Coordinates of C-alpha atoms in Angstrom, one line a residue:
Chain K
X196 CA 87.3 93.1 96.9
X197 CA 89.4 95.9 98.3
X198 CA 92.2 96.9 96.0
X199 CA 94.7 99.7 95.5
X200 CA 96.5 100.1 92.2
X201 CA 99.7 102.1 92.1
X202 CA 101.6 103.5 89.1
X203 CA 104.3 103.6 87.9
X204 CA 106.2 100.7 89.3
X205 CA 109.5 102.4 88.7
X206 CA 110.3 106.1 88.2
X207 CA 113.6 107.7 87.4
X208 CA 114.1 111.5 87.5
X209 CA 117.0 113.9 87.5
X210 CA 117.8 115.7 90.7
X211 CA 115.7 118.8 91.0
X212 CA 112.9 117.5 88.8
X213 CA 109.4 116.6 90.1
X214 CA 108.1 113.1 90.7
X215 CA 104.4 112.1 90.6
X216 CA 103.1 108.7 91.8
X217 CA 99.4 107.9 91.3
X218 CA 97.0 105.4 93.1
X219 CA 93.5 104.4 92.6
X220 CA 91.3 102.6 95.1
X221 CA 88.3 100.4 94.8
X222 CA 86.4 100.8 98.1
X223 CA 84.5 104.0 97.9
X224 CA 84.1 104.0 101.7
X225 CA 87.8 104.6 102.1
X226 CA 88.5 107.8 104.0
X227 CA 92.2 107.8 105.0
X228 CA 95.1 107.7 102.5
X229 CA 98.7 107.6 103.9
X230 CA 101.9 107.5 101.9
X231 CA 104.9 105.6 103.1
X232 CA 108.6 105.7 102.1
X233 CA 110.6 102.5 102.5
X234 CA 114.4 102.5 102.3
X235 CA 116.4 99.3 101.9
X236 CA 116.4 97.2 105.0
X237 CA 113.9 99.4 106.8
X238 CA 110.2 99.4 107.5
X239 CA 107.8 101.8 105.8
X240 CA 108.0 105.4 107.2
X241 CA 104.9 107.6 107.1
X242 CA 105.7 110.7 105.1
X243 CA 102.3 112.3 104.5
X244 CA 98.6 111.4 104.8
X245 CA 95.3 112.8 103.8
X246 CA 91.7 112.3 104.9
X247 CA 88.7 112.2 102.7
X248 CA 87.4 115.6 103.8
X249 CA 90.4 117.3 102.3
X250 CA 91.4 117.6 98.7
X251 CA 95.1 118.5 99.0
X252 CA 97.7 118.6 101.7
X253 CA 101.3 119.9 101.5
X254 CA 104.4 119.5 103.7
X255 CA 107.4 121.2 102.3
X256 CA 108.5 119.4 99.1
X257 CA 105.8 116.8 99.4
X258 CA 102.1 117.1 98.5
X259 CA 99.2 114.8 98.2
X260 CA 96.0 115.3 96.2
X261 CA 92.7 113.4 96.5
X262 CA 89.9 113.0 94.0
X263 CA 87.1 111.2 95.8
X264 CA 84.8 111.1 92.7
X265 CA 87.4 109.4 90.6
X266 CA 88.8 107.4 93.6
X267 CA 92.4 108.3 93.0
X268 CA 95.1 110.1 94.9
X269 CA 98.6 111.2 94.0
X270 CA 101.9 112.0 95.7
X271 CA 103.9 114.9 94.3
X272 CA 107.6 115.4 95.2
X273 CA 109.2 118.6 94.0
X274 CA 112.9 119.5 93.8
X275 CA 113.8 115.9 94.2
X276 CA 117.1 115.0 95.9
X277 CA 119.1 111.8 95.8
X278 CA 118.0 111.0 99.4
X279 CA 114.4 110.8 98.1
X280 CA 115.4 107.5 96.3
X281 CA 113.4 104.7 97.9
X282 CA 110.3 102.6 97.4
X283 CA 107.0 104.6 98.0
X284 CA 103.7 103.0 98.9
X285 CA 100.3 104.4 98.9
X286 CA 97.5 102.9 101.1
X287 CA 93.8 103.2 101.8
X288 CA 91.8 102.6 104.9
X289 CA 88.0 102.2 105.2
X290 CA 86.1 103.7 108.1
X291 CA 85.9 101.8 111.4
X292 CA 82.8 99.7 111.7
X293 CA 81.3 96.5 110.2
X294 CA 84.2 94.5 111.5
X295 CA 86.8 96.9 110.1
X296 CA 89.2 98.3 112.7
X297 CA 91.6 100.0 110.5
X298 CA 93.6 97.7 108.2
X299 CA 95.5 99.4 105.5
X300 CA 95.3 98.2 101.9
X301 CA 98.6 98.9 100.2
X302 CA 99.6 99.5 96.6
X303 CA 102.3 97.5 94.9
X304 CA 104.9 100.2 95.4
X305 CA 106.9 102.6 93.2
X306 CA 110.7 102.5 93.1
X307 CA 111.9 106.1 92.8
X308 CA 115.5 106.7 91.6
X309 CA 116.8 110.3 91.7
X310 CA 119.9 110.7 89.6
X311 CA 122.4 113.3 90.8
Chain O
X204 CA 110.9 108.3 122.3
X205 CA 111.4 104.7 121.2
X206 CA 109.7 103.7 118.0
X207 CA 108.4 100.3 117.1
X208 CA 111.0 97.6 117.8
X209 CA 110.9 94.1 116.4
X210 CA 113.0 91.0 117.2
X211 CA 114.8 89.2 115.8
X212 CA 115.9 91.1 112.7
X213 CA 116.6 87.9 110.7
X214 CA 115.5 84.3 111.1
X215 CA 116.1 81.2 109.1
X216 CA 113.8 78.2 109.6
X217 CA 113.1 74.9 108.0
X218 CA 109.8 73.9 106.3
X219 CA 107.4 72.5 108.9
X220 CA 108.9 74.3 111.9
X221 CA 107.3 77.0 114.0
X222 CA 108.4 80.5 114.5
X223 CA 107.6 83.4 117.0
X224 CA 108.3 87.0 116.1
X225 CA 108.1 89.8 118.7
X226 CA 107.1 93.4 118.7
X227 CA 107.1 96.3 121.1
X228 CA 104.9 99.2 120.1
X229 CA 105.9 102.9 120.0
X230 CA 105.7 104.5 123.4
X231 CA 102.1 105.5 124.1
X232 CA 100.5 103.2 121.5
X233 CA 98.0 100.6 122.5
X234 CA 97.2 98.8 119.2
X235 CA 99.5 96.4 117.2
X236 CA 99.0 95.2 113.7
X237 CA 101.0 92.7 111.8
X238 CA 101.7 92.8 108.0
X239 CA 103.5 90.4 105.7
X240 CA 105.6 91.9 102.9
X241 CA 106.7 89.6 100.1
X242 CA 109.7 90.6 98.1
X243 CA 108.8 93.4 95.7
X244 CA 105.2 93.7 97.0
X245 CA 103.3 96.0 99.3
X246 CA 102.6 94.9 102.9
X247 CA 99.5 92.7 103.4
X248 CA 97.5 92.8 106.6
X249 CA 97.6 89.7 108.8
X250 CA 95.7 90.8 111.9
X251 CA 95.3 93.6 114.6
X252 CA 95.4 93.3 118.3
X253 CA 93.8 95.7 120.8
X254 CA 93.1 95.1 124.5
X255 CA 94.8 91.7 124.2
X256 CA 92.2 90.5 121.6
X257 CA 92.3 90.0 117.9
X258 CA 90.1 92.7 116.4
X259 CA 90.4 92.1 112.7
X260 CA 92.0 89.5 110.6
X261 CA 93.2 89.5 107.0
X262 CA 93.1 86.6 104.5
X263 CA 95.7 84.4 106.3
X264 CA 95.3 80.8 107.4
X265 CA 94.9 79.7 111.0
X266 CA 98.6 78.7 111.0
X267 CA 99.1 82.4 111.7
X268 CA 98.2 83.4 115.2
X269 CA 99.1 86.2 117.6
X270 CA 99.0 87.5 121.1
X271 CA 99.1 90.8 122.8
X272 CA 100.3 91.3 126.3
X273 CA 99.2 93.7 129.0
X274 CA 102.1 96.0 128.3
X275 CA 100.8 96.2 124.6
X276 CA 103.7 94.2 123.2
X277 CA 102.8 91.5 120.7
X278 CA 103.9 88.2 119.2
X279 CA 103.2 86.6 115.9
X280 CA 103.3 82.9 115.7
X281 CA 103.4 80.9 112.5
X282 CA 103.1 77.1 112.6
X283 CA 103.9 74.4 110.0
X284 CA 106.1 76.8 108.0
X285 CA 105.9 76.7 104.2
X286 CA 108.4 78.0 101.7
X287 CA 105.9 80.7 100.7
X288 CA 106.0 82.1 104.2
X289 CA 109.4 83.6 103.5
X290 CA 108.9 87.4 103.7
X291 CA 109.5 90.5 105.8
X292 CA 107.1 90.6 108.7
X293 CA 106.2 94.1 109.8
X294 CA 104.7 95.2 113.1
X295 CA 102.9 98.5 113.2
X296 CA 101.5 100.3 116.2
X297 CA 98.9 103.0 116.7
X298 CA 96.9 104.7 119.4
X299 CA 93.3 103.7 119.4
X300 CA 92.0 105.3 122.5
X301 CA 89.1 107.5 121.8
X302 CA 90.1 108.2 118.2
X303 CA 90.2 106.0 115.2
X304 CA 92.3 108.4 113.2
X305 CA 95.7 107.5 114.6
X306 CA 98.4 106.9 111.9
X307 CA 100.2 103.6 111.7
X308 CA 103.9 103.5 112.6
X309 CA 106.0 100.6 111.4
X310 CA 109.0 98.8 112.8
X311 CA 111.9 97.6 110.6
X312 CA 110.6 94.1 110.4
X313 CA 111.8 90.6 110.8
X314 CA 113.1 88.9 107.6
X315 CA 112.0 85.3 107.7
X316 CA 113.6 82.8 105.4
X317 CA 112.1 79.3 105.1
X318 CA 114.3 76.6 103.5

């Protein structure tokens, strides 16, 4: 069935270093890949997303890359800051149709700790 | 511009009871989805509502039901609560309209504890 695997489950970096989180998906029809940041006591917040017709997208210190052939995508955070500490989730969504109206399949999450 | 709002924020129920959770979507959004997030896990899709109808359902039993009102707000009902239903319940909204590419925006959730 549909599945998204996310690694690592925990990641600790020094402030200023880069952090990379990787995800693989099983449904080759997936065409939309968002990343969410979840802080303690809050809901997931969309930080960046990428569609299958694009290989890379960047927004300031955050970038996402997509390899459709290998069915994996990655989140890159550069110049990390303590406020980047949170749980990050990747997700995948299949195209609309055949009963699918847009549910997201989430990875298991990565707890990022940025040490000052 | 109000985001997705959920109520209540916390709820404690006893096994076997019934619960209703409420959600108001982000202004301008017409589609509401519900997710269950167990501790330490990613959110899992329960169902989606659009035009007051359930459009897609995840792998959840019939004890989980929902409703969408004409103003796009939504309720999630869970009957015959089990201890395993303890989780954070997240509501997410999006704009379906003429585009299926709308991102999902989440509320802060309702923390349900079943004792």
